[in-house]
mmCIF file of C-alpha atoms and ligand atoms in Angstrom:
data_model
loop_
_atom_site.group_PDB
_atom_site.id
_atom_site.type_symbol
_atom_site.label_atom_id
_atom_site.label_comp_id
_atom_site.label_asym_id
_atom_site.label_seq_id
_atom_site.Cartn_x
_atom_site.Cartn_y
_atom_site.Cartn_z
ATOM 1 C CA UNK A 1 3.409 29.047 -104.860
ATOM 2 C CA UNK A 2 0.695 27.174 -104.105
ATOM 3 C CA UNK A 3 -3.087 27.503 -102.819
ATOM 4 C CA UNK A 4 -4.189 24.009 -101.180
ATOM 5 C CA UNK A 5 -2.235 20.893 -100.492
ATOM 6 C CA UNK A 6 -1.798 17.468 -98.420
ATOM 7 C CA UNK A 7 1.376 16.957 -97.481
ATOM 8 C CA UNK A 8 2.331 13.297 -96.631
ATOM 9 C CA UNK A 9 5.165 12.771 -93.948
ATOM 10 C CA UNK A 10 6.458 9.367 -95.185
ATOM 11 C CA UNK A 11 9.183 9.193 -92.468
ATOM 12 C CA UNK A 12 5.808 9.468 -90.001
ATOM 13 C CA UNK A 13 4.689 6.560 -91.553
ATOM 14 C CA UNK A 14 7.967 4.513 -91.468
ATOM 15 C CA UNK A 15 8.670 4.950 -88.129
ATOM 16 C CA UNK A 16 4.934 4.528 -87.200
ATOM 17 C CA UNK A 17 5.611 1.223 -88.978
ATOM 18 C CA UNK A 18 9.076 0.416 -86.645
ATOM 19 C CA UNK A 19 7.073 1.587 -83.403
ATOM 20 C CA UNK A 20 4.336 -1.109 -84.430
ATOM 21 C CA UNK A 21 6.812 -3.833 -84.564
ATOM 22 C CA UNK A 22 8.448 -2.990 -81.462
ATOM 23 C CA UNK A 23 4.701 -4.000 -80.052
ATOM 24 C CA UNK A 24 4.692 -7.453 -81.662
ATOM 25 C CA UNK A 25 6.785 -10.247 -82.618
ATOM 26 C CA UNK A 26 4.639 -10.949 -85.650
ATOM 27 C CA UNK A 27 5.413 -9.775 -89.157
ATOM 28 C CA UNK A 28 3.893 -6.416 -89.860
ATOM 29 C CA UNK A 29 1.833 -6.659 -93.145
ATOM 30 C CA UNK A 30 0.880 -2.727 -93.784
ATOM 31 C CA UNK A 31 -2.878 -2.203 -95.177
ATOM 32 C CA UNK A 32 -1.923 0.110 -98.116
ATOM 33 C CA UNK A 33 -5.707 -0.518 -99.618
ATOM 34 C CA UNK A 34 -7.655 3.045 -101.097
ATOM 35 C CA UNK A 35 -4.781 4.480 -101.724
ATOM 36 C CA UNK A 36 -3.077 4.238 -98.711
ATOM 37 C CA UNK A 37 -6.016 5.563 -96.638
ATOM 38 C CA UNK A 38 -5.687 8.598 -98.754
ATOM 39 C CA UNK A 39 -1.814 8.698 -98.862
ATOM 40 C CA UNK A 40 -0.653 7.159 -101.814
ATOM 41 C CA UNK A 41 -0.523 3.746 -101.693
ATOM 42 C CA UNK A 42 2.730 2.978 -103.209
ATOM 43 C CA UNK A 43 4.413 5.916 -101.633
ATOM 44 C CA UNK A 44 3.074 4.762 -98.428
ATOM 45 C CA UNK A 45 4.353 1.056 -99.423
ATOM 46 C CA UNK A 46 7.585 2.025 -99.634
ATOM 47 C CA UNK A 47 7.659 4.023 -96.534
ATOM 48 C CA UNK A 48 6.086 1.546 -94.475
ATOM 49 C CA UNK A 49 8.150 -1.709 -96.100
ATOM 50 C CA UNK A 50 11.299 1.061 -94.716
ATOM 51 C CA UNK A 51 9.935 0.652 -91.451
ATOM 52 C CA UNK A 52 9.715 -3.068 -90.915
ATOM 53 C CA UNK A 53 6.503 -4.160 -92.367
ATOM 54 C CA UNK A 54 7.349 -7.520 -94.790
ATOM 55 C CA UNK A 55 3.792 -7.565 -96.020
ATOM 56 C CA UNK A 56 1.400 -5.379 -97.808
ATOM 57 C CA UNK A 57 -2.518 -5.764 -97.775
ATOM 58 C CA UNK A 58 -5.033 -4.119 -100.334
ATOM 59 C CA UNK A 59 -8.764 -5.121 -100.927
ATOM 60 C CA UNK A 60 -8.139 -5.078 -104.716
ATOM 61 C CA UNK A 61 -6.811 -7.098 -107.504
ATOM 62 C CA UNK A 62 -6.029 -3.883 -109.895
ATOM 63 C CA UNK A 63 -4.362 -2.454 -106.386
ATOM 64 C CA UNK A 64 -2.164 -5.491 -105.723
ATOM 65 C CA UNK A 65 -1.113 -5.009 -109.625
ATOM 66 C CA UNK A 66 -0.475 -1.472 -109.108
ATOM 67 C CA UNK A 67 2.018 -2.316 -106.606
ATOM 68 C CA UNK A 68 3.866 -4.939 -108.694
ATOM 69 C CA UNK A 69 4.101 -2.652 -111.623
ATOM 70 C CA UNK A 70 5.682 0.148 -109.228
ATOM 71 C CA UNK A 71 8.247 -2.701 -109.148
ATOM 72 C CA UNK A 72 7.232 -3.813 -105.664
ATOM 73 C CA UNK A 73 7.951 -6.984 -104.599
ATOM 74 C CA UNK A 74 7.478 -7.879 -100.949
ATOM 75 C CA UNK A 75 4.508 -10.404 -100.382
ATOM 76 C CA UNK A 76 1.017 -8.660 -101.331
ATOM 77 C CA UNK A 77 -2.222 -9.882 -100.066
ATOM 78 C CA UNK A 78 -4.986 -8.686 -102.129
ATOM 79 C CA UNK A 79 -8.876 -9.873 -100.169
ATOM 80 C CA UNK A 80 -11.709 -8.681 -102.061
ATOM 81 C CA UNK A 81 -12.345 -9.971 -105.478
ATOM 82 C CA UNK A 82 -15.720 -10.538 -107.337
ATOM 83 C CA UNK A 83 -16.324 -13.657 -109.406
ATOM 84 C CA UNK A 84 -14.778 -13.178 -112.655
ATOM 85 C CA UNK A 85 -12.160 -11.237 -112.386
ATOM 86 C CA UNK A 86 -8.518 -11.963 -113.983
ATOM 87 C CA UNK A 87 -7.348 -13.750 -110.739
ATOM 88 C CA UNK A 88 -4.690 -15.456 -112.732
ATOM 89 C CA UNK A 89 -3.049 -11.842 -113.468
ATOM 90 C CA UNK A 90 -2.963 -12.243 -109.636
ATOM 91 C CA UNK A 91 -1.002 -15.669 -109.323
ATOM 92 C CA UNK A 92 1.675 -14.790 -112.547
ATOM 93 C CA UNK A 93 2.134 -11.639 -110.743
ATOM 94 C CA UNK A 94 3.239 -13.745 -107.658
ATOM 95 C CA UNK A 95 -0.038 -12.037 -105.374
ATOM 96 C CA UNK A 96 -1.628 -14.014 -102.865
ATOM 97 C CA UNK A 97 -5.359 -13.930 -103.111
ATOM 98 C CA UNK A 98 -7.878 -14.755 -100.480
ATOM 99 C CA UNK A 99 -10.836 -17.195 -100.261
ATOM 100 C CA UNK A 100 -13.854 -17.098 -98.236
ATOM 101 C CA UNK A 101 -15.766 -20.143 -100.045
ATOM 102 C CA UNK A 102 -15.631 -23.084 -102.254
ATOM 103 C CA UNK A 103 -16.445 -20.665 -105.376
ATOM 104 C CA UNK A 104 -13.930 -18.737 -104.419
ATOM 105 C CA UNK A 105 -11.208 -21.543 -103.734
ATOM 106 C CA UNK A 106 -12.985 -23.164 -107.544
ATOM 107 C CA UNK A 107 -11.867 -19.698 -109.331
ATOM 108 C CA UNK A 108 -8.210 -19.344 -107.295
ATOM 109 C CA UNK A 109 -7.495 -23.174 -108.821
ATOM 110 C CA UNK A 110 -8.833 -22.519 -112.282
ATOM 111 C CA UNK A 111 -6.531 -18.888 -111.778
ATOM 112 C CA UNK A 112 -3.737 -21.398 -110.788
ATOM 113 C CA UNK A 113 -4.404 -23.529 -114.170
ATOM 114 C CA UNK A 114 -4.780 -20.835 -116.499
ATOM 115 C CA UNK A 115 -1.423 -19.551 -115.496
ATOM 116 C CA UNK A 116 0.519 -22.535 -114.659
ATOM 117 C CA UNK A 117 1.606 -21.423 -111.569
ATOM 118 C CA UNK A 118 0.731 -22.300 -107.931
ATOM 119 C CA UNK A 119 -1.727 -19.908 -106.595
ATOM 120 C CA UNK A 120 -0.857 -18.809 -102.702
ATOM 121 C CA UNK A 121 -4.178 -18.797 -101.209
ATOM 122 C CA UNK A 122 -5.240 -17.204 -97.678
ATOM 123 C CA UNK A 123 -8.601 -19.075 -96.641
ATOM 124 C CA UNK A 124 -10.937 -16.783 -94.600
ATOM 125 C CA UNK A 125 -13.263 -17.766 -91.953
ATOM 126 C CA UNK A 126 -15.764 -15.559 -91.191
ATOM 127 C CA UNK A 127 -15.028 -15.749 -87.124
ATOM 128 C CA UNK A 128 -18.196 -13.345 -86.349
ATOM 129 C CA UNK A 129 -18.077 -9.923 -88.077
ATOM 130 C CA UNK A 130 -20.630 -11.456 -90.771
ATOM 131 C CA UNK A 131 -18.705 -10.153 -93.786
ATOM 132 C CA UNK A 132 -16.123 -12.124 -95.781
ATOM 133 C CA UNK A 133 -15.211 -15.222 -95.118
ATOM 134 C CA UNK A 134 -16.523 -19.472 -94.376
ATOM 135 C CA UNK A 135 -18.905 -19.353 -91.391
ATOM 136 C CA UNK A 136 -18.406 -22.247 -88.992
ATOM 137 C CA UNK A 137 -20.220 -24.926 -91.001
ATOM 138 C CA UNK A 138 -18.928 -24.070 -94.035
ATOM 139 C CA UNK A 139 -15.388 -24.141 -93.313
ATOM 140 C CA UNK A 140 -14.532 -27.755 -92.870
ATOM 141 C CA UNK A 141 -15.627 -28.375 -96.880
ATOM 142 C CA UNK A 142 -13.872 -25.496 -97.514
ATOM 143 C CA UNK A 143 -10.564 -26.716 -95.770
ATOM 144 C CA UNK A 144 -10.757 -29.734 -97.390
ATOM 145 C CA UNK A 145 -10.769 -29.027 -100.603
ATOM 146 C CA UNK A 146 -8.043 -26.897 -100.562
ATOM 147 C CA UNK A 147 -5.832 -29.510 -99.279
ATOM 148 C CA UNK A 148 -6.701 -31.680 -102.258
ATOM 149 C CA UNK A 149 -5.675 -28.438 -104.706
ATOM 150 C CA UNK A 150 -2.426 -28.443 -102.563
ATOM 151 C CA UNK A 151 -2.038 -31.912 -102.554
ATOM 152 C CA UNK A 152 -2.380 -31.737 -106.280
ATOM 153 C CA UNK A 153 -0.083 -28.900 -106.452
ATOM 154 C CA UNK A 154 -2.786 -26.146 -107.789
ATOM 155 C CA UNK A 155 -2.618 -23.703 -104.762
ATOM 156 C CA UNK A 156 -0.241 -23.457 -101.425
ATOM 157 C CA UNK A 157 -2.353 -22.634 -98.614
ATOM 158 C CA UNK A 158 -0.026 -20.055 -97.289
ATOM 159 C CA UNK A 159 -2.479 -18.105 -94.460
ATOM 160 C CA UNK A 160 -5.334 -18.408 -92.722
ATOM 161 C CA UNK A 161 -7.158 -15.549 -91.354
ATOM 162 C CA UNK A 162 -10.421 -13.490 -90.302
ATOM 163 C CA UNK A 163 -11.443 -10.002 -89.543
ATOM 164 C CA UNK A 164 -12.311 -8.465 -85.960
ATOM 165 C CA UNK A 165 -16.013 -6.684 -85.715
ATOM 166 C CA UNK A 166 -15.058 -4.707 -82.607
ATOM 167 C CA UNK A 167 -11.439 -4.378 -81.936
ATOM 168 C CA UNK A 168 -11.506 -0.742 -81.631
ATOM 169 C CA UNK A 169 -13.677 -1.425 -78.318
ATOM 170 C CA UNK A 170 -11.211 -3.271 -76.189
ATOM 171 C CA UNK A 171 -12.750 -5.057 -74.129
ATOM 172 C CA UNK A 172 -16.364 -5.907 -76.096
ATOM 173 C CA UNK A 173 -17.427 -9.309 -75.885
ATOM 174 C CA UNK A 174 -17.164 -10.159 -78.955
ATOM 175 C CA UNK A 175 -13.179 -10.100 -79.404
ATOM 176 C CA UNK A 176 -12.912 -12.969 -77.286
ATOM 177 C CA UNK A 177 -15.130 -14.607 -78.914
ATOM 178 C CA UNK A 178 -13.912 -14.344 -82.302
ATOM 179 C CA UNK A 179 -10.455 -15.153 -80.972
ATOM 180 C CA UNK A 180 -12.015 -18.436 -79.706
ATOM 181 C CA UNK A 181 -13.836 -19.274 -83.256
ATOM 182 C CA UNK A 182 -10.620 -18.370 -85.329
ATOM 183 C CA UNK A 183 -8.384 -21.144 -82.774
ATOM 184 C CA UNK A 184 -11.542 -23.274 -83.196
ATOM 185 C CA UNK A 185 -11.123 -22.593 -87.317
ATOM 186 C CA UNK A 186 -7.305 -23.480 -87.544
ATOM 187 C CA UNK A 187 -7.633 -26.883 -85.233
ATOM 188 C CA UNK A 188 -9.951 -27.880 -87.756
ATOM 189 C CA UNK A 189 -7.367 -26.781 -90.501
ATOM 190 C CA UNK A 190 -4.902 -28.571 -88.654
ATOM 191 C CA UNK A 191 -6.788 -31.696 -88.343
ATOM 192 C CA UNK A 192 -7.521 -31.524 -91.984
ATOM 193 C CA UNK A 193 -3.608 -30.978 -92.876
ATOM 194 C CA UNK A 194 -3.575 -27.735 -93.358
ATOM 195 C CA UNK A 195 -0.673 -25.808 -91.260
ATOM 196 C CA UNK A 196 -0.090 -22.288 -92.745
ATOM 197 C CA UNK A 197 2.682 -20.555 -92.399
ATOM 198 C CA UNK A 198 0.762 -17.368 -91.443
ATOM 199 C CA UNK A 199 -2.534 -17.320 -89.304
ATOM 200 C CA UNK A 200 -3.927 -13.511 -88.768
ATOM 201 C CA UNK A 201 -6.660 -11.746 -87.646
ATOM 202 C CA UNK A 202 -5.561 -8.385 -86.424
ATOM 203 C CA UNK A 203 -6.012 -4.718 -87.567
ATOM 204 C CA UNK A 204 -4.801 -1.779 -85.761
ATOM 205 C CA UNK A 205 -6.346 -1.819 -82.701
ATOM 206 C CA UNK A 206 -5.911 -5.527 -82.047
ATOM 207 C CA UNK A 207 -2.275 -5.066 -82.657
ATOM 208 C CA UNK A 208 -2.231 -2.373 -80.345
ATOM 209 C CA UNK A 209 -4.760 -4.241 -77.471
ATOM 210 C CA UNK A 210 -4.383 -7.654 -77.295
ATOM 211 C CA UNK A 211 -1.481 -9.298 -78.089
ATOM 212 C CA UNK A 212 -3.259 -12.652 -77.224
ATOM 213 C CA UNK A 213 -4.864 -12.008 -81.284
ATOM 214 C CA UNK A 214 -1.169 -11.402 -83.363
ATOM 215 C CA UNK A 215 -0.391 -14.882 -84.408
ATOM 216 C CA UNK A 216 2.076 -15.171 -87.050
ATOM 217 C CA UNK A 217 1.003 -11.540 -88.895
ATOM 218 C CA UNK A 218 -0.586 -8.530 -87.725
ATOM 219 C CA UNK A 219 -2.418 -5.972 -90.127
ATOM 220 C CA UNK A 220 -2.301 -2.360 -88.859
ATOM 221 C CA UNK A 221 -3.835 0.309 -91.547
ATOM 222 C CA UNK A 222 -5.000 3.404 -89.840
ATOM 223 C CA UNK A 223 -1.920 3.474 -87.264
ATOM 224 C CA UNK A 224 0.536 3.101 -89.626
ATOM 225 C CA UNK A 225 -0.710 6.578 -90.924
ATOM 226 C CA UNK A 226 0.045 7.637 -87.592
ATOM 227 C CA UNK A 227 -4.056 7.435 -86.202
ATOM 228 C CA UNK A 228 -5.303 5.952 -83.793
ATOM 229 C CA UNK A 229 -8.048 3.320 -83.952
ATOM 230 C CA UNK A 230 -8.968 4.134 -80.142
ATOM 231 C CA UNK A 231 -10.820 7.322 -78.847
ATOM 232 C CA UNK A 232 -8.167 8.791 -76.648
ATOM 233 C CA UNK A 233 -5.252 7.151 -76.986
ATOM 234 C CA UNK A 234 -1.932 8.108 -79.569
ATOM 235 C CA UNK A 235 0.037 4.975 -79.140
ATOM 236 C CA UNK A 236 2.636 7.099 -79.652
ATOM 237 C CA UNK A 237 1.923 7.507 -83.146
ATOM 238 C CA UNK A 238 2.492 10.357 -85.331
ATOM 239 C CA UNK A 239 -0.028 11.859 -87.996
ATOM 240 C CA UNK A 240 1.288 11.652 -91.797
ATOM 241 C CA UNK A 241 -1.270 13.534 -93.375
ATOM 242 C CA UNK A 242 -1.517 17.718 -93.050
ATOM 243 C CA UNK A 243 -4.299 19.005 -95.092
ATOM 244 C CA UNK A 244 -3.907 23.119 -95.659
ATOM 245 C CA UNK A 245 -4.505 25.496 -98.349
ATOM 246 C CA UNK A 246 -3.923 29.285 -98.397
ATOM 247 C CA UNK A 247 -6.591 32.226 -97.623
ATOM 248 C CA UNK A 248 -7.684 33.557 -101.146
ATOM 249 C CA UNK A 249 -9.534 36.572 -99.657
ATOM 250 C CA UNK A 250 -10.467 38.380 -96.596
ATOM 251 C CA UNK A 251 -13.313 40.931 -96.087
ATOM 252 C CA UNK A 252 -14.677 42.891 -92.774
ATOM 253 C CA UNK A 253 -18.010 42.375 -92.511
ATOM 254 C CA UNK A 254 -20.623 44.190 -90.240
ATOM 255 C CA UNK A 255 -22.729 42.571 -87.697
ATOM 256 C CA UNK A 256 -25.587 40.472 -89.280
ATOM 257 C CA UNK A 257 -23.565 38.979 -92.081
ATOM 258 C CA UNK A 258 -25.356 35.902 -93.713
ATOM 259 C CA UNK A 259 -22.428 33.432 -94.826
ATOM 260 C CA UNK A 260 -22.231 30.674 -97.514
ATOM 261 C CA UNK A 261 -25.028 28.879 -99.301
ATOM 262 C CA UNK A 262 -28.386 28.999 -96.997
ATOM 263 C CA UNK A 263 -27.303 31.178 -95.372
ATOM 264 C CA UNK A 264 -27.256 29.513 -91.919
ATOM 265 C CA UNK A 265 -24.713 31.159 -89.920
ATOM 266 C CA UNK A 266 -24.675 35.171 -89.571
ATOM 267 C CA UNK A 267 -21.908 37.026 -87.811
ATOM 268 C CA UNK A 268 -22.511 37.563 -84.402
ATOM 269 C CA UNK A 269 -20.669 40.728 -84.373
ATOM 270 C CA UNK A 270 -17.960 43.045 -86.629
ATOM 271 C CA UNK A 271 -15.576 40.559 -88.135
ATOM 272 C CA UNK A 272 -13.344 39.531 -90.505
ATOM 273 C CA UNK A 273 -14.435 36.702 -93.109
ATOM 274 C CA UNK A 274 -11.502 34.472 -94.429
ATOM 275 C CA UNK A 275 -11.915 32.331 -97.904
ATOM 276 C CA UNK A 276 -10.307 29.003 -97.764
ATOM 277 C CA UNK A 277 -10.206 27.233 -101.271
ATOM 278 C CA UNK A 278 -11.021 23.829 -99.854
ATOM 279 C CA UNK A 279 -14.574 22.236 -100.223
ATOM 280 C CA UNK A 280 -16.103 18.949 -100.558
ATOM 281 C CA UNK A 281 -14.806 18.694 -103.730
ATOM 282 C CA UNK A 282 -11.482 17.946 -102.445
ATOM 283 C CA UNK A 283 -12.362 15.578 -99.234
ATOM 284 C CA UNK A 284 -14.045 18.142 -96.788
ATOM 285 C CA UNK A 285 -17.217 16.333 -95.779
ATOM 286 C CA UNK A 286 -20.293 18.590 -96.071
ATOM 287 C CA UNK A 287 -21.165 17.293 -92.413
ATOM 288 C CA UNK A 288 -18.502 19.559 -91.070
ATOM 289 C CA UNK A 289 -20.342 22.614 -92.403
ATOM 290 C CA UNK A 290 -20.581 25.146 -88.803
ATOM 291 C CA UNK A 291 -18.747 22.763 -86.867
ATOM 292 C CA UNK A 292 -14.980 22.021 -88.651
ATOM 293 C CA UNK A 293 -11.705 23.592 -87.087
ATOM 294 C CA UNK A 294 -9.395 25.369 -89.027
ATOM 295 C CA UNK A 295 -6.426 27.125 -87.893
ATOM 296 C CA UNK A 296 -5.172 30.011 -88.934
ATOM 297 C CA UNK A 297 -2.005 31.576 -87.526
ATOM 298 C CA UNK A 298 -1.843 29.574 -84.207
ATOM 299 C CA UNK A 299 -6.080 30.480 -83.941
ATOM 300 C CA UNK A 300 -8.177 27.389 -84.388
ATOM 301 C CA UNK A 301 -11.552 28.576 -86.274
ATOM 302 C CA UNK A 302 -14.850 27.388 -86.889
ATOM 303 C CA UNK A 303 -16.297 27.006 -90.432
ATOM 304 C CA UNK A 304 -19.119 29.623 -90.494
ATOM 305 C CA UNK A 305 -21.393 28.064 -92.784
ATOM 306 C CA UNK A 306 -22.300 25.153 -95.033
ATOM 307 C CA UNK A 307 -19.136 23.803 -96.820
ATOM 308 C CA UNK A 308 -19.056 24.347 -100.491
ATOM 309 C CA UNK A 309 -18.000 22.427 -103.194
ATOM 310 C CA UNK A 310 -14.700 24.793 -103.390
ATOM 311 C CA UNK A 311 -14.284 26.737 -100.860
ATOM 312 C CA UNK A 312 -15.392 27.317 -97.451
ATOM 313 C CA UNK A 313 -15.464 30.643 -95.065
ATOM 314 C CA UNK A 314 -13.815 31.171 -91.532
ATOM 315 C CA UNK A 315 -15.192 33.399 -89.010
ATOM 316 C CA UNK A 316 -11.716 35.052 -87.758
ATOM 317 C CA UNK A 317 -13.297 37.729 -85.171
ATOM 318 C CA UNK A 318 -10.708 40.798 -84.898
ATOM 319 C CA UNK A 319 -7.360 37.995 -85.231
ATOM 320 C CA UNK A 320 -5.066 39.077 -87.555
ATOM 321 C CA UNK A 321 -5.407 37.125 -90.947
ATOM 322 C CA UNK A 322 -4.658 38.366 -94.595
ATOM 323 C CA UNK A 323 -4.515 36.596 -98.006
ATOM 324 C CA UNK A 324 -1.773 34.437 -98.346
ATOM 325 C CA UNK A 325 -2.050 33.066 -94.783
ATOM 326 C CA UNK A 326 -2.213 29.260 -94.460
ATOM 327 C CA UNK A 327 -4.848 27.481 -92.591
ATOM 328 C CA UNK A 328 -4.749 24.284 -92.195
ATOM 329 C CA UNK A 329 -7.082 21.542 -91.473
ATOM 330 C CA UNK A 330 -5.639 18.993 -89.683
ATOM 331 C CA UNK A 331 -2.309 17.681 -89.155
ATOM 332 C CA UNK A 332 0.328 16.381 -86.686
ATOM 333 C CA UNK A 333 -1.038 19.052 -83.741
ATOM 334 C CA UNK A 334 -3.867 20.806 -83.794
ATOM 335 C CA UNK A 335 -6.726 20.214 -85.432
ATOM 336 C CA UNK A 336 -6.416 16.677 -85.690
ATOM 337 C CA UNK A 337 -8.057 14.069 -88.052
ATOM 338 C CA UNK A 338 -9.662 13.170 -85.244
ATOM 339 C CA UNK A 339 -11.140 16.621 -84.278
ATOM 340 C CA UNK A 340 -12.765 16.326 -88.006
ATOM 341 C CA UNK A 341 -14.290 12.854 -87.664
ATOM 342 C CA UNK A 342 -16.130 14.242 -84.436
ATOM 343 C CA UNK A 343 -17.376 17.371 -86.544
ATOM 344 C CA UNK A 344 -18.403 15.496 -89.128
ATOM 345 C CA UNK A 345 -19.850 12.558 -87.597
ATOM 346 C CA UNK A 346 -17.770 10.277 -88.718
ATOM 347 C CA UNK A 347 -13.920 8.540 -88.031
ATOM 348 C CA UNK A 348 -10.569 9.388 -88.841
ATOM 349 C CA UNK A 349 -10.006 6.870 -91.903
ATOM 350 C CA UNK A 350 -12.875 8.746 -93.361
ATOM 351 C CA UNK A 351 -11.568 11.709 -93.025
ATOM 352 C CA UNK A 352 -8.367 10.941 -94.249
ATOM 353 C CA UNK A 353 -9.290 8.809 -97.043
ATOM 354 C CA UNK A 354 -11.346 11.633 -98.279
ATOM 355 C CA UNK A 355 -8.793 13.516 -99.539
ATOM 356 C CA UNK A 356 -7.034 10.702 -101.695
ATOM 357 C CA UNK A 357 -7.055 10.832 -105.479
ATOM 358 C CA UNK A 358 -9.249 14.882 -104.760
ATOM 359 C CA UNK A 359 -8.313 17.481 -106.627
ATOM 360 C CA UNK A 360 -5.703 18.645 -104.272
ATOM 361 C CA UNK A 361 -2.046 18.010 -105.123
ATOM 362 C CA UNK A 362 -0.712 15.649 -102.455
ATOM 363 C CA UNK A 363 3.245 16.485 -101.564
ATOM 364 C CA UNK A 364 5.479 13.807 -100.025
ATOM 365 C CA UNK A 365 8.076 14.998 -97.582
ATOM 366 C CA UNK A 366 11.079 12.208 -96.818
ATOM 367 C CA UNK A 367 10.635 9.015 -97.522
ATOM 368 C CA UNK A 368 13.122 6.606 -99.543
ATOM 369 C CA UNK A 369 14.161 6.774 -102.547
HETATM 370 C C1 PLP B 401 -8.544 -2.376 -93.763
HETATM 371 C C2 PLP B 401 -8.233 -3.686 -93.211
HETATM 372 C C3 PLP B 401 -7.238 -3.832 -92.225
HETATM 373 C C4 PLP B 401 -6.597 -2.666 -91.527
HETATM 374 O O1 PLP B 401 -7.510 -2.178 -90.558
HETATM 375 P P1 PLP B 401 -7.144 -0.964 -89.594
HETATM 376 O O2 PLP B 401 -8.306 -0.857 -88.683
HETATM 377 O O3 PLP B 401 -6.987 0.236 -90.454
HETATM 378 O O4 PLP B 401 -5.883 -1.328 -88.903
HETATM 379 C C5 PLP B 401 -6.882 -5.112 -91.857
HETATM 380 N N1 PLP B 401 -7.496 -6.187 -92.407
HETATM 381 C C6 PLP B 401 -8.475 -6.066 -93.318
HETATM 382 C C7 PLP B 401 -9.116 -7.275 -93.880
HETATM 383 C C8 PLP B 401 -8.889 -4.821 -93.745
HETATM 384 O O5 PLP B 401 -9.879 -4.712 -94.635
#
């Protein structure tokens, strides 16, 4: 028996995965970063290298290493490292690391050194979202001297890449215009004798929008989970993640009822109270409180009330609902992910990277062994 869980469909996410591919002639390299959005990340690894994808992306060192000690050895890209940190863990372990700067591209060859190995480097350019990454006038130096640590044999300049601001919006302005900086950014590469083997620069919804941005490596993360990065549109997609626990108590309740801390929602009318032992201790954002769906035998609900650490109460009305019942948050139909990132103010990979590493046991259904 059990009283809350997330279930994770890993055959949704490897054929999510095989339907991405069928989109692109690129290699798929699967964002498996924060735990896999909040689904395991080497589970979701696994499932998603079953569906095609030859490449795996994470922000972190310690995640990349995580992966090679699950015994996983398909390229890894790991992007986000701060100075100091054991980057030549990275290179024995065979994980290409990204720089953004001549620090950066200093620390990968020292890395290199320190464990005798080549280091396979992904230079960033910073193409216009202003995060990571060369800008413009930087990157030239920074090309440069990474051909003299390849020419020397330190590092192999394996990718070049950059980072869309507004992808999701198809159409803004400003996707063309990074497109235009990032051809602009490997010309000068070229010129400089640097031809990598993999140029990339888009996430989900540039995969899924312009297939003018794929290059030699796309690098989907929320649709492989089987969300889309798009208001609207499914892609033909399929949710992984259910999130559902089982009513601990009901109660009938007159009219006038305060409910949950504050006491800012009071029953309308007669009704039956349900207690759902999910809170924002396990991923429910607080935001929702009065405004998340829950359904609870084919009735979606509104949370009546601020959400509590633990728990959280649905007004049922007269429907039918006893303890035991499951109600579920979101999953494949209905609610969605999605109908919780509008309740809560927020977006789907919040929502579903909430409930990662939470208190609530996460149960994998398929997958490979
Ligand atoms: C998270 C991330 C991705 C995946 O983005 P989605 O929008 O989830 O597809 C790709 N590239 C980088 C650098 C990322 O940080």
């Amino acid at each position: 028996m059990w009283q809350a869980e997330v279930r994770i469909d890993l055959d949704a996410i490897r054929d999510n995965v095989a339907t991405l591919r069928a989109r692109t002639t690129a290699e798929v390299m699967a964002a498996v970063k924060a735990d896999g959005y909040g689904h395991g990340m080497v589970p979701s690894a696994r499932a998603a290298l079953a569906g095609g994808a030859t490449w795996l992306g994470v922000a972190t060192l310690d995640e990349a290493l995580t992966l090679r000690g699950a015994g996983i050895t398909a390229p890894v890209l790991a992007w986000l490292h701060a100075p100091g940190l054991p980057l030549h863990d990275g290179v024995a372990a065979d994980v290409d690391l990204s720089a953004g700067g001549l620090a950066q591209l200093a620390e990968l060859v020292a890395a290199a050194r320190r464990a005798e190995r080549t280091a396979r480097v992904h230079l960033k350019l910073d193409t216009g979202l202003g995060r990571g990454g060369a800008l413009a006038d930087e990157w030239p130096a920074l090309v440069e001297a990474a051909a003299k640590a390849q020419a020397a044999g330190e590092i192999d300049v394996i990718g070049v890449w950059s980072h869309f601001a507004c992808a999701d919006s198809p159409g803004h302005e400003s996707v063309g215009r990074q497109l235009a900086a990032f051809a602009d950014g490997l010309a000068v590469a070229e010129q400089t004798g640097v031809s990598p083997r993999y140029r990339h620069i888009a996430n989900s919804a540039a995969l899924l929008t312009r297939p003018d941005a794929h290059y030699d490596l796309v690098r989907p993360g929320i649709a492989i989970y089987g969300l889309s990065p798009i208001a609207g549109e499914t892609f033909g997609l399929r949710p992984a993640m259910t999130a559902r626990a089982r009513v601990t108590m009901t109660k009938r309740v007159p009219a006038g009822q305060g409910v949950s801390y504050g006491l800012t929602y009071h029953t309308p009318r007669e009704t039956t109270l349900a207690l759902i032992p999910l809170g924002y201790g396990d991923g429910v954002p607080r935001h929702a409180s009065s405004a998340g769906p829950v359904e609870i035998n084919g009735r979606v609900h509104t949370i009546a009330g601020r959400v509590c650490m633990d728990q959280i109460v649905i007004d049922c009305g007269d429907d039918p609902v006893a303890p035991g019942d499951v109600a579920t948050l979101f999953g494949p139909g209905r609610p969605t992910a999605d109908d919780w990132a509008d309740a809560s103010g927020t977006i789907n990979y919040e929502i579903v990277t909430r409930f990662g590493g939470s208190r609530v046991p996460r149960v994998y259904d398929g997958g490979t062994p």
